[in-house]
CSV table of C-alpha atoms and ligand atoms in Angstrom, one decimal:
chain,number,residue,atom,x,y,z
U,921,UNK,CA,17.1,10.6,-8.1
U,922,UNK,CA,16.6,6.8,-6.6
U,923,UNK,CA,17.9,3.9,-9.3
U,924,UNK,CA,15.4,1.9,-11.3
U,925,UNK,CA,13.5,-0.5,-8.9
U,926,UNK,CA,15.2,-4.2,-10.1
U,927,UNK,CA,15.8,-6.8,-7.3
U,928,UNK,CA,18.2,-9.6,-8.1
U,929,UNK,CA,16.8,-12.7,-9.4
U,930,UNK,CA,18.3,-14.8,-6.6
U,931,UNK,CA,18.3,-18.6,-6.2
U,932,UNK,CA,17.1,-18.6,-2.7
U,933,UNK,CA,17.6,-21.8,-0.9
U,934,UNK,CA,17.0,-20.9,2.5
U,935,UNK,CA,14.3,-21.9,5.1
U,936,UNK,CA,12.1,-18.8,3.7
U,937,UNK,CA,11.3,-16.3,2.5
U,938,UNK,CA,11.6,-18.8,-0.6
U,939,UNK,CA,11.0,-18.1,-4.1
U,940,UNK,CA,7.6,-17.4,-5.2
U,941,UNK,CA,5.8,-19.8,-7.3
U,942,UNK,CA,5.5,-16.9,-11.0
U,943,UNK,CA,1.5,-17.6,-11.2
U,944,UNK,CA,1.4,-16.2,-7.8
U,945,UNK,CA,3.6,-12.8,-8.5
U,946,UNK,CA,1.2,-12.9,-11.4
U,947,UNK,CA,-2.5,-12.7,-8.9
U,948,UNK,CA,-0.5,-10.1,-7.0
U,949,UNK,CA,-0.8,-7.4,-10.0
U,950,UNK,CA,-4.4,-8.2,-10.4
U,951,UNK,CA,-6.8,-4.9,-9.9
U,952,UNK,CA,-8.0,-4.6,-6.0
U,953,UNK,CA,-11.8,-5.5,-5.1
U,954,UNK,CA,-13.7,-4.2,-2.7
U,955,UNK,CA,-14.0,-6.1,0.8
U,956,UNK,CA,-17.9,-6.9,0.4
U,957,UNK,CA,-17.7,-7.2,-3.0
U,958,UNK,CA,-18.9,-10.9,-4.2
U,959,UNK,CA,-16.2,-11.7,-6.3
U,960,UNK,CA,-14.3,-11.1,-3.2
U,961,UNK,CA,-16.0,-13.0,-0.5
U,962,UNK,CA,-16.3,-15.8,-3.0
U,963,UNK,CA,-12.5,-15.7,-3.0
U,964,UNK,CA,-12.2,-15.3,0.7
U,965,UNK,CA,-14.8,-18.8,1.1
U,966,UNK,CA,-12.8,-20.6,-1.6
U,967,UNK,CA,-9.4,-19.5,0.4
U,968,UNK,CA,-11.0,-20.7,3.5
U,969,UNK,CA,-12.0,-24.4,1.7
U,970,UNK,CA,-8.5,-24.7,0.3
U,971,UNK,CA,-6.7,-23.7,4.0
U,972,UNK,CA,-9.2,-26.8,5.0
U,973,UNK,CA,-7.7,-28.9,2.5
U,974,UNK,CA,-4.1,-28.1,2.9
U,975,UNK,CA,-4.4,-28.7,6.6
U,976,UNK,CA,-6.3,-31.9,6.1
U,977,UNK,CA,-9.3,-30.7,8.3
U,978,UNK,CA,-13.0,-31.1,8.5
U,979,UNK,CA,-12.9,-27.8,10.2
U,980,UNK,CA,-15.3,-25.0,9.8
U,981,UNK,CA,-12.9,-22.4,11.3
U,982,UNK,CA,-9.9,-22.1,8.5
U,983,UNK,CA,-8.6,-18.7,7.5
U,984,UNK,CA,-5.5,-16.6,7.2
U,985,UNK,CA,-4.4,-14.3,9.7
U,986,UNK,CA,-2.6,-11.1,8.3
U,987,UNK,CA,0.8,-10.6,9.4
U,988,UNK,CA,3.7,-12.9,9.5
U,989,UNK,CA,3.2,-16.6,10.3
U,990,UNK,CA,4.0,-15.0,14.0
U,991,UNK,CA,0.6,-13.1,13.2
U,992,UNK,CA,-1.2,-16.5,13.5
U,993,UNK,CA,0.8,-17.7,16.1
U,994,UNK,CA,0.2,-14.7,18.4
U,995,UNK,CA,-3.9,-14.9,17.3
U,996,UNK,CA,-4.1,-18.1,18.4
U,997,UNK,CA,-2.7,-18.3,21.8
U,998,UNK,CA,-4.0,-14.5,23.1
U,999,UNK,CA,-7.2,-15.2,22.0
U,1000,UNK,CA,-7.2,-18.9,24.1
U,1001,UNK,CA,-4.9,-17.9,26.8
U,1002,UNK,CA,-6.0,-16.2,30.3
U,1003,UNK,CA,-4.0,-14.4,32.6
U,1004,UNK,CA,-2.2,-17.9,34.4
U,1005,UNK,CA,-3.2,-19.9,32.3
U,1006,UNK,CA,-0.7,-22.6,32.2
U,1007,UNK,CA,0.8,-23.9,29.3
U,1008,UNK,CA,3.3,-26.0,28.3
U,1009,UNK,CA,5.8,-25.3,25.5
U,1010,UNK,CA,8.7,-28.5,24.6
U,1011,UNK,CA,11.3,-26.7,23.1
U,1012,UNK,CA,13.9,-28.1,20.8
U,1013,UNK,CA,15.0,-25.1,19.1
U,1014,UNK,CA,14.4,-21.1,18.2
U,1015,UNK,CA,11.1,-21.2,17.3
U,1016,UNK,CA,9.7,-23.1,20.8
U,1017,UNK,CA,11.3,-19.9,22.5
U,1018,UNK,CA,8.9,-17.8,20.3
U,1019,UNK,CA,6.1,-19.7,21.7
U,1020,UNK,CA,7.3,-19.4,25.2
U,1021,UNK,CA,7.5,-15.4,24.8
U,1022,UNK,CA,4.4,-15.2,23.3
U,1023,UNK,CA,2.5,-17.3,25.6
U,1024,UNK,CA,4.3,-15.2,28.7
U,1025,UNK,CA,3.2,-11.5,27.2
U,1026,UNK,CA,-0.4,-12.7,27.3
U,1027,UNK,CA,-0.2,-13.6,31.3
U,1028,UNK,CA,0.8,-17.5,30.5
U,1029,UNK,CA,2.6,-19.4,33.9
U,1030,UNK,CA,4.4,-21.1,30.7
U,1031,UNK,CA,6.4,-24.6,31.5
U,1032,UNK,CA,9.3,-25.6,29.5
U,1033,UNK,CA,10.5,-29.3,29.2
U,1034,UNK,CA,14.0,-28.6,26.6
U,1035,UNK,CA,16.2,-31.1,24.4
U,1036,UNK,CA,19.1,-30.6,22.6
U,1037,UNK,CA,19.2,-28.9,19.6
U,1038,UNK,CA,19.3,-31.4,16.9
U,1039,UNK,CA,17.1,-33.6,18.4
U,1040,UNK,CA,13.4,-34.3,19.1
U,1041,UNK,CA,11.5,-34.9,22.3
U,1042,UNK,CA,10.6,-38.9,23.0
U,1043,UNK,CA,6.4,-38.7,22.9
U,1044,UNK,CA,6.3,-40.1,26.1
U,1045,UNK,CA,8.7,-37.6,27.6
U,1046,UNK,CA,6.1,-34.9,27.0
U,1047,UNK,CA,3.0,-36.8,27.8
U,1048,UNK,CA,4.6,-37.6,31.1
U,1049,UNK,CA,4.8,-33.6,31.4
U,1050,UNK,CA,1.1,-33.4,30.7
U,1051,UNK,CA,0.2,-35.3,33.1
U,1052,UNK,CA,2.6,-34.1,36.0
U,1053,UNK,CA,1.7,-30.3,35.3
U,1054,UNK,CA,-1.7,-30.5,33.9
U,1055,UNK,CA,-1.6,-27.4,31.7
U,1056,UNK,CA,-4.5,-26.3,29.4
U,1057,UNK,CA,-2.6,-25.9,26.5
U,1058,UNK,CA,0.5,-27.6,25.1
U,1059,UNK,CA,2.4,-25.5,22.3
U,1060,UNK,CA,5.1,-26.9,19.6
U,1061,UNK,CA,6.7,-26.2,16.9
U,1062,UNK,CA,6.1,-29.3,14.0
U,1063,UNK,CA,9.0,-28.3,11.7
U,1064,UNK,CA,12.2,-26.4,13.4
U,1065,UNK,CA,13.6,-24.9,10.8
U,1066,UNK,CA,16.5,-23.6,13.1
U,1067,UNK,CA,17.5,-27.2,13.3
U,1068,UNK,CA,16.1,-28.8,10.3
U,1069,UNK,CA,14.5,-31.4,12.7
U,1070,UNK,CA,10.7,-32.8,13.1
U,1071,UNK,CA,8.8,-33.7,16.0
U,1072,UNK,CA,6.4,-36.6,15.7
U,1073,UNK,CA,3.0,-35.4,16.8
U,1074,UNK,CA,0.5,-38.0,16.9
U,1075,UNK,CA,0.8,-39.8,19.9
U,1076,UNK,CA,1.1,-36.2,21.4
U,1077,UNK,CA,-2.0,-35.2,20.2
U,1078,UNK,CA,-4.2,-38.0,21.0
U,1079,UNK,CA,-2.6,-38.1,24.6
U,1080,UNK,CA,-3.6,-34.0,24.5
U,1081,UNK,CA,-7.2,-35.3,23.8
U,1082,UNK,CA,-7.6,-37.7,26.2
U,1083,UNK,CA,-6.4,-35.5,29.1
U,1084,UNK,CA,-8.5,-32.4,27.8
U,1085,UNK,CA,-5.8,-30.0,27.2
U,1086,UNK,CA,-5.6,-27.9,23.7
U,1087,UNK,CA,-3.1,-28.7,21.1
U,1088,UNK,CA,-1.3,-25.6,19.2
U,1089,UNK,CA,0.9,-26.7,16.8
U,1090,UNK,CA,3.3,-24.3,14.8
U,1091,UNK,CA,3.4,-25.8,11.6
U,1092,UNK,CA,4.6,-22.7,9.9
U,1093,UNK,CA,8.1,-24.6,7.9
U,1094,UNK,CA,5.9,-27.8,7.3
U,1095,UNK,CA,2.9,-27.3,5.6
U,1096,UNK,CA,3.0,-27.4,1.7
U,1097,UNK,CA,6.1,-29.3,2.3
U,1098,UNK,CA,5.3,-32.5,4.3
U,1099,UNK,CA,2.4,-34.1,6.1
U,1100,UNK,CA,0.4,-32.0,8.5
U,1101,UNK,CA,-2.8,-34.1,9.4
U,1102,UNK,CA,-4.8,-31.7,11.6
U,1103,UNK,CA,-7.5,-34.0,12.6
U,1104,UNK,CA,-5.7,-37.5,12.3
U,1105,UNK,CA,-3.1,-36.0,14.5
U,1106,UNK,CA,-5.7,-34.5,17.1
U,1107,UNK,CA,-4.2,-31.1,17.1
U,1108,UNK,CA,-6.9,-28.4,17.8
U,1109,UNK,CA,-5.1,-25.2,16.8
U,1110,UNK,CA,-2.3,-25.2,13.7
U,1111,UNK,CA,-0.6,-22.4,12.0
U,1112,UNK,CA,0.9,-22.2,8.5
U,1113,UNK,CA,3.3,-19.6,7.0
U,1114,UNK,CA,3.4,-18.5,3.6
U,1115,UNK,CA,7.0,-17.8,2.5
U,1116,UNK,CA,8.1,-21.2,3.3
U,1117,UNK,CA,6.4,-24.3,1.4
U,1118,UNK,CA,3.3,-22.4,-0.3
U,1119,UNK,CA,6.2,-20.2,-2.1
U,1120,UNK,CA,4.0,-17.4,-1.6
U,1121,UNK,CA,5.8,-13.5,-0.5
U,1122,UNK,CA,5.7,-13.1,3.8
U,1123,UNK,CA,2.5,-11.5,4.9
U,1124,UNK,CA,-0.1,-13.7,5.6
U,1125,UNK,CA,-0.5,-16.9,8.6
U,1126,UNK,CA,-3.5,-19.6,7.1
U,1127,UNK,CA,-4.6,-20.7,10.7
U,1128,UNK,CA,-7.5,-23.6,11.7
U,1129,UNK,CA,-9.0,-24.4,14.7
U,1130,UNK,CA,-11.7,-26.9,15.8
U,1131,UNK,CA,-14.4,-26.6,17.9
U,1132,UNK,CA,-12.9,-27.4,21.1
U,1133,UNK,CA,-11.0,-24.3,20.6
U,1134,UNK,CA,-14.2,-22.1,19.2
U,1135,UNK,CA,-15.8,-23.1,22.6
U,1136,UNK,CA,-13.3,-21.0,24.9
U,1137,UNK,CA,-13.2,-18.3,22.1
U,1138,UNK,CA,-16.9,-18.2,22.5
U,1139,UNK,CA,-17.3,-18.6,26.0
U,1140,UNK,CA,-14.8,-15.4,26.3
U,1141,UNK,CA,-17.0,-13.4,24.2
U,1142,UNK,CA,-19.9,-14.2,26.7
U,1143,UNK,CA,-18.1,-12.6,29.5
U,1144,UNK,CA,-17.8,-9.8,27.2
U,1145,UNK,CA,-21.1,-9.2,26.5
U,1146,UNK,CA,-22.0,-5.7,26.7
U,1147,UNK,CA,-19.5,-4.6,24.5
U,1148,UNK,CA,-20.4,-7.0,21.7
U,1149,UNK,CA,-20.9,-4.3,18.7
U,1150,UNK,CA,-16.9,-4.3,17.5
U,1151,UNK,CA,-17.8,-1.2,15.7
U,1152,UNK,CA,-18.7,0.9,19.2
U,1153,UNK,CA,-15.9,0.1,21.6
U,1154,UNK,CA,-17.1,1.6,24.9
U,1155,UNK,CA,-14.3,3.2,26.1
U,1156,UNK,CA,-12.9,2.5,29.9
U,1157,UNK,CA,-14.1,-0.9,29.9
U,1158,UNK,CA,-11.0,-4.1,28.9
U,1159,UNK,CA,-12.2,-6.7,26.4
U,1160,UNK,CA,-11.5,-9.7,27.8
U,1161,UNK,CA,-9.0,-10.7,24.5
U,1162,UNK,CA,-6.5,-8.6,24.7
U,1163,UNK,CA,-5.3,-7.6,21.4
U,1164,UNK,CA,-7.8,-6.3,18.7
U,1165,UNK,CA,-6.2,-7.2,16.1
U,1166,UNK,CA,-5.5,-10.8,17.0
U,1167,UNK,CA,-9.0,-11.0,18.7
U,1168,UNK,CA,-10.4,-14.9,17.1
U,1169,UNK,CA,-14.2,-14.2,17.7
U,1170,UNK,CA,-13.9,-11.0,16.1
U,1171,UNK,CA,-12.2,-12.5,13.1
U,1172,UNK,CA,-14.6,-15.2,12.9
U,1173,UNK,CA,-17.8,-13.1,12.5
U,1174,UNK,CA,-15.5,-11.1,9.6
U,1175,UNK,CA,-14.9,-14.5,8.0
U,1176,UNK,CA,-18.1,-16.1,8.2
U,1177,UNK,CA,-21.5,-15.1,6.4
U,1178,UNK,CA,-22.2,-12.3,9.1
U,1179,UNK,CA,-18.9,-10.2,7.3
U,1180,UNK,CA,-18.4,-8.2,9.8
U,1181,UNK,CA,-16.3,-5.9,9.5
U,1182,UNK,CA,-13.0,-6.1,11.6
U,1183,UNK,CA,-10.0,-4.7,9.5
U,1184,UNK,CA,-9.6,-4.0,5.7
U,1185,UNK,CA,-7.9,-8.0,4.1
U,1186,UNK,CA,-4.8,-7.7,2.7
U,1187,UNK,CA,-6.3,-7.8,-0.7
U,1188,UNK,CA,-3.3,-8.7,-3.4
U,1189,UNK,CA,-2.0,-10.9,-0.3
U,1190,UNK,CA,-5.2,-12.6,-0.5
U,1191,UNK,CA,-4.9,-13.4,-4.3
U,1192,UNK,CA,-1.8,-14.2,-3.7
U,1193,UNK,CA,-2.7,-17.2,-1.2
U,1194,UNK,CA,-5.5,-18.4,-3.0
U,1195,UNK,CA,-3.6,-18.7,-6.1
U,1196,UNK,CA,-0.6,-20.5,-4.0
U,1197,UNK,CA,-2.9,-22.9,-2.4
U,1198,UNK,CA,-4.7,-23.2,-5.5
U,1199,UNK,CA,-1.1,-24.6,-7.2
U,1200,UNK,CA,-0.8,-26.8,-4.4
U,1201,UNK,CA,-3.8,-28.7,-4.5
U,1202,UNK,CA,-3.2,-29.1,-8.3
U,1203,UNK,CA,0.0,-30.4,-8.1
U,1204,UNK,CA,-1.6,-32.8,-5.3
U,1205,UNK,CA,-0.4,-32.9,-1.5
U,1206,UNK,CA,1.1,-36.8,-1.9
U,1207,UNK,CA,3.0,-35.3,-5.4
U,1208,UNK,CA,4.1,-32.5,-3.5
U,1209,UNK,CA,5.4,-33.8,-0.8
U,1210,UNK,CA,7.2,-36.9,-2.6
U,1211,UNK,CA,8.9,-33.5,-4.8
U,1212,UNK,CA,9.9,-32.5,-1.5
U,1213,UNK,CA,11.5,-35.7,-0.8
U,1214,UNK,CA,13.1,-36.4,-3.7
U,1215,UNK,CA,14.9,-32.7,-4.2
U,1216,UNK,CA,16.3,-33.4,-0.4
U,1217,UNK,CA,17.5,-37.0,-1.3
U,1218,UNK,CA,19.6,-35.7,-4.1
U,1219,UNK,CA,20.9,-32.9,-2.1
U,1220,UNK,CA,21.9,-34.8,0.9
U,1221,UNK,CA,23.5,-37.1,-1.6
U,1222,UNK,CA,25.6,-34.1,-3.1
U,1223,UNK,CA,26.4,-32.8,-0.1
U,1224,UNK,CA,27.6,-36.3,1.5
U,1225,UNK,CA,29.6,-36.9,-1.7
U,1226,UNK,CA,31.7,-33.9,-1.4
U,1227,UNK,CA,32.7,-34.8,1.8
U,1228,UNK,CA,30.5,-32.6,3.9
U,1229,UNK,CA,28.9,-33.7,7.7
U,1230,UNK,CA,24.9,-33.2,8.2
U,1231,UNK,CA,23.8,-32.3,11.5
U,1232,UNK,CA,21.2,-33.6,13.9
U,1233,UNK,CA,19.2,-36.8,14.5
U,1234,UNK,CA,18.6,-37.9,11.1
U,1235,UNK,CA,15.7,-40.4,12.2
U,1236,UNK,CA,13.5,-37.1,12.9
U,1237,UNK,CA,15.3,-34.5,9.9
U,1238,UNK,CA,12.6,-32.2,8.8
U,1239,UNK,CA,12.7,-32.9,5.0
U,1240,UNK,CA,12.2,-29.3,3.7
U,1241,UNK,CA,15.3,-27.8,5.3
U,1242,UNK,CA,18.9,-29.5,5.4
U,1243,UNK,CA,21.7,-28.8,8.0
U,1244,UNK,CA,25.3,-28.9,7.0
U,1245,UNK,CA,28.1,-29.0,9.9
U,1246,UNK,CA,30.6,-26.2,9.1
U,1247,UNK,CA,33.8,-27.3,8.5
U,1248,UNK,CA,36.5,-27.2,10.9
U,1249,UNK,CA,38.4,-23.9,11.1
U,1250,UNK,CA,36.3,-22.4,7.8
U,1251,UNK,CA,34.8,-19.1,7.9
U,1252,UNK,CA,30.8,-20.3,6.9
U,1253,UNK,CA,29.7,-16.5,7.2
U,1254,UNK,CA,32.5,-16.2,4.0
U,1255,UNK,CA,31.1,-19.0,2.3
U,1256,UNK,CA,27.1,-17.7,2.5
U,1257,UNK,CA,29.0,-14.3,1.1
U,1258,UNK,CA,30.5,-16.1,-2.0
U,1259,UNK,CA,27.5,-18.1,-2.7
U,1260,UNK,CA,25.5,-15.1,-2.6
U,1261,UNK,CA,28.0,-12.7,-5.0
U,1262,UNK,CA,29.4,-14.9,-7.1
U,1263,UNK,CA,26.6,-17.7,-7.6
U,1264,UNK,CA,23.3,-15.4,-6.8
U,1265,UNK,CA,22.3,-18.0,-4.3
U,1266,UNK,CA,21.4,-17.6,-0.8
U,1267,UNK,CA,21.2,-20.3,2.0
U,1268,UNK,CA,21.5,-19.2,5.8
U,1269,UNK,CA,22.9,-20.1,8.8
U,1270,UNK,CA,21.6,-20.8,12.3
U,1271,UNK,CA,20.7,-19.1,15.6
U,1272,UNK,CA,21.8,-19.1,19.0
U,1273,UNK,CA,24.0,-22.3,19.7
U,1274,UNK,CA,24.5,-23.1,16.3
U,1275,UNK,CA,25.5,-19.7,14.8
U,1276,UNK,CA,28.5,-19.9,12.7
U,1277,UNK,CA,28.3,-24.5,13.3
U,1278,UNK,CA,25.7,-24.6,10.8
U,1279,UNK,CA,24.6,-24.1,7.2
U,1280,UNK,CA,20.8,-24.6,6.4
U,1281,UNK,CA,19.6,-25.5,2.8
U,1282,UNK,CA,15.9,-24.9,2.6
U,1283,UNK,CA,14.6,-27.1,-0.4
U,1284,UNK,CA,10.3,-25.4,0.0
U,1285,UNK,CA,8.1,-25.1,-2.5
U,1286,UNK,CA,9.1,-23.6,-5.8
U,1287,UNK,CA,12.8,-23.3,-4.4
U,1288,UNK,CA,12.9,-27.0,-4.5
U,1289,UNK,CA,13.4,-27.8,-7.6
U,1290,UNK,CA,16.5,-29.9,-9.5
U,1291,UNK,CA,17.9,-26.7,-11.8
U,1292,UNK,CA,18.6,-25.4,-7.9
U,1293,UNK,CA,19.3,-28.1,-6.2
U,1294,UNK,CA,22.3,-28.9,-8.9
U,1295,UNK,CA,23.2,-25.4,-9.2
U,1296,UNK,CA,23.6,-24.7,-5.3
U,1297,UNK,CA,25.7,-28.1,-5.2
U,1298,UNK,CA,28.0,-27.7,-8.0
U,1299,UNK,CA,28.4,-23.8,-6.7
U,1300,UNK,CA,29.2,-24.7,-2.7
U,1301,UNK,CA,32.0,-27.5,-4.2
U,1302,UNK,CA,33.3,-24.4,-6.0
U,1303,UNK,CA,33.2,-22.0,-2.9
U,1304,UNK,CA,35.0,-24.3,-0.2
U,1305,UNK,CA,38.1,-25.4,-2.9
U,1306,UNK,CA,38.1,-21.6,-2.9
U,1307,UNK,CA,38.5,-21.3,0.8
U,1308,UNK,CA,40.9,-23.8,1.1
U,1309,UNK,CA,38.3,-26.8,2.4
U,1310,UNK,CA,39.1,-30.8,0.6
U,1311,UNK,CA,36.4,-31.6,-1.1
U,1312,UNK,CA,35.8,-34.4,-3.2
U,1313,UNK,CA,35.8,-32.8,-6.6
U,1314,UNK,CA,33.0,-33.7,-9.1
U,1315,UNK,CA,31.3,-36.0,-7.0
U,1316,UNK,CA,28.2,-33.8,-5.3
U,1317,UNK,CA,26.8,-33.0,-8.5
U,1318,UNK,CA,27.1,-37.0,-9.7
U,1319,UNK,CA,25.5,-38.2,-6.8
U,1320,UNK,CA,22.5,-36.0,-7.0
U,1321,UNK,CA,22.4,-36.7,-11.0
U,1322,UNK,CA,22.7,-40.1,-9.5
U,1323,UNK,CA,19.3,-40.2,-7.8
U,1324,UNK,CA,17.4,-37.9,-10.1
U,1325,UNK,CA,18.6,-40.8,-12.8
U,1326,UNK,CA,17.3,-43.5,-10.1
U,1327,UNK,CA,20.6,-44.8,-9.6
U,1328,UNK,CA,22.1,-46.8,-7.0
U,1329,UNK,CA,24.5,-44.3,-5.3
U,1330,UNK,CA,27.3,-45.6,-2.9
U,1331,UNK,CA,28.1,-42.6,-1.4
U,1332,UNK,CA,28.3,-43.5,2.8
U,1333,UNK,CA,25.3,-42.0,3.7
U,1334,UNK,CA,24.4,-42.3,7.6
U,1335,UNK,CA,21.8,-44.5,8.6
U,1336,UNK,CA,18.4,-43.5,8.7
U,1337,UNK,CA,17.8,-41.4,4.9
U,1338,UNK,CA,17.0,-42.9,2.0
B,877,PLP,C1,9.6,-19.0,9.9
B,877,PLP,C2,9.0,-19.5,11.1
B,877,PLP,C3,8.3,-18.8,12.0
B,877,PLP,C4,8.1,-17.3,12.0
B,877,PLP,O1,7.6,-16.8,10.9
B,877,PLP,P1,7.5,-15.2,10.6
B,877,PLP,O2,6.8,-15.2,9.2
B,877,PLP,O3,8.9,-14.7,10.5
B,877,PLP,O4,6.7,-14.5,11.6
B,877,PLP,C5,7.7,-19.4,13.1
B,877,PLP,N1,7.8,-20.8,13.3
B,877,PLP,C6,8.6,-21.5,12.4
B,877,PLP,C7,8.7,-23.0,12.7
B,877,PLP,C8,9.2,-20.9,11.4
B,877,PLP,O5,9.9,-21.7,10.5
């Protein structure tokens, strides 16, 4: 017979899937509703006001996509892209190569414009790309978690406005964790993910568009006409949106007053978002997000004080996740293993260039927290005297006790945090 069904109770300090915040493993075992049910398209509308909220958005159009926070991605751009469409993706890191491939499988002419890893593109750099290739739509990622780094988006966005081109933002490691300001920043299309800084399980992608972007979504349901009951797909002829699925018009008339029916919503998924969003708008975004800073201060602290290197451009370090240079000659892979067996606690490592250079710390939502923060400190000290590293012993812990005690610390810290 199979074992008893009993996970480990992990400290997971990784750039997601995160702990989940208890309240929300709590709505998940609530009994299912039925998808026209009142009580459940009141929760779907309140869902939809608190998505609006997170995203700082006057936006009618705010809802989550089910799937992965790729699920929202991929909705987005096939439902706005047309066969050579061009569109321009500034990658710094894994997750602008997501966009790219994306993009491409729905018939994009994609252009890339790349940086290092570890750093962020210059504004000006991409605007000047705007206006040499004129694409419709540009595509970045906010928060790259494969990196830990952020990109400024503002003058992007308004530069995006001003030359009529639509704005997709991937803000699937930022939201919940740092500012994302939808309209302010002029961004017509951003994606959240769940796992990350809502500490809510992997399943669901809250999405919000504007109306510059409901416009070509409506526009390609005109051409479509003919076809327009969802229910009574006339066989032999394409829709002009691709995927069915991931089909935006379709999914607006499902999450608007019309309710009509596209597929069945991810009912205990649902409760579980609501109830996430509903414990970050209590805790406050400005509260929230100063947690977030203060949980990474003391853990770049710790980490300085044992001796350790961060990497990449600390003017522009995305404050949920936390890079660590691997040290010379030490197997990092053999670390992650240790912290996991011994300690219970899981933090990852990076992709492509910087597999086996990097450790990432995610500090997100219910993860970041000072019982973790203190223990995953106190446990990697432990770990690299283990495997042979010089450490400064004792002084990680002290530094971060340091600033939760709002203490001076003297720890060399580079220039740029704090
Ligand atoms: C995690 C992540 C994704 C992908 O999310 P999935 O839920 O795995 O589909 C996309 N973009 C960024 C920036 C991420 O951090």
């Amino acid at each position: 017979m199979y074992k008893d069904f009993n996970p480990s109770l992990r400290t997971i300090m990784t750039p997601g899937p995160v702990e989940v915040e208890p309240r929300v493993l709590r709505a998940m075992a609530a009994p299912i509703l039925g998808q026209f049910d009142p009580e459940f398209t009141h929760i779907m509308n309140e869902t939809m006001e608190m998505i609006r909220r997170v995203f700082q958005t006057k936006n009618k159009w705010a809802f989550p996509v089910d799937g992965t926070s790729r699920a929202g991605i991929e909705a987005v751009l096939c439902s706005i892209i047309e066969p050579g469409d061009r569109v321009l993706v500034p990658i710094y890191g894994r997750f602008g190569y997501l966009l790219t491939e994306i993009a491409e499988r729905y018939g994009a002419e994609v252009i890339n414009i790349e940086t290092e890893w570890g750093q962020v593109f210059e504004p000006s750099a991409v605007i000047k790309e705007i206006q040499r290739t004129k694409p419709k739509i540009v595509a970045m990622v906010h928060g790259e978690t494969s990196t830990g780094c952020m990109q400024p988006l503002q003058e992007i966005g308004e530069a995006c406005r001003e030359f009529d081109v639509i704005f997709v933002v991937d803000a699937v490691a930022s939201i919940g964790g740092t500012e994302v300001k939808v309209d302010e920043w002029k961004i017509d299309a951003a994606i959240g993910g769940t796992q990350k800084c809502l500490s809510i399980p992997s399943g669901m992608a809250p999405i919000t568009f504007n109306s510059r972007v409901e416009s070509i979504l409506l526009q390609r349901k005109k051409i479509e006409k003919g076809l327009a009951d969802p229910h009574m797909p006339q066989y032999g002829q394409t829709r002009v949106i691709r995927s069915n699925y991931f089909d935006l018009s379709q999914l607006m008339d499902y999450w608007s007053p019309t309710r009509l029916n596209h597929h069945t919503e991810a009912t205990s998924m649902l409760y579980a978002l609501r109830e996430g969003l509903r414990i970050v708008l209590e805790e406050g975004l400005e509260n929230r997000f100063s947690r977030h800073r203060l949980h990474e201060r003391a853990l770049i602290q710790g980490i300085l004080a044992m001796g350790l290197e961060l990497y990449g451009n600390h003017a522009y370090k995305l404050p949920v996740v936390t890079c660590i240079c691997v040290p010379e000659g030490v197997d990092g892979e053999s670390v992650r293993s240790m912290l996991l067996h011994d300690f219970d606690i899981e933090i990852a490592s990076s992709f492509g260039p910087l597999k086996g250079k990097i450790w990432r710390i995610g500090t997100m939502g219910y993860s970041c927290r000072k019982k973790n923060v203190l223990h995953v400190l106190g446990a990697l000290e432990g770990v690299l005297i283990r495997h042979g590293v010089k450490v400064h012993p004792g002084q990680a812990v002290q530094a971060a006790l340091d600033v939760y005690q709002n203490k001076e610390h003297t720890a060399i810290y580079p220039q740029g945090f704090l």
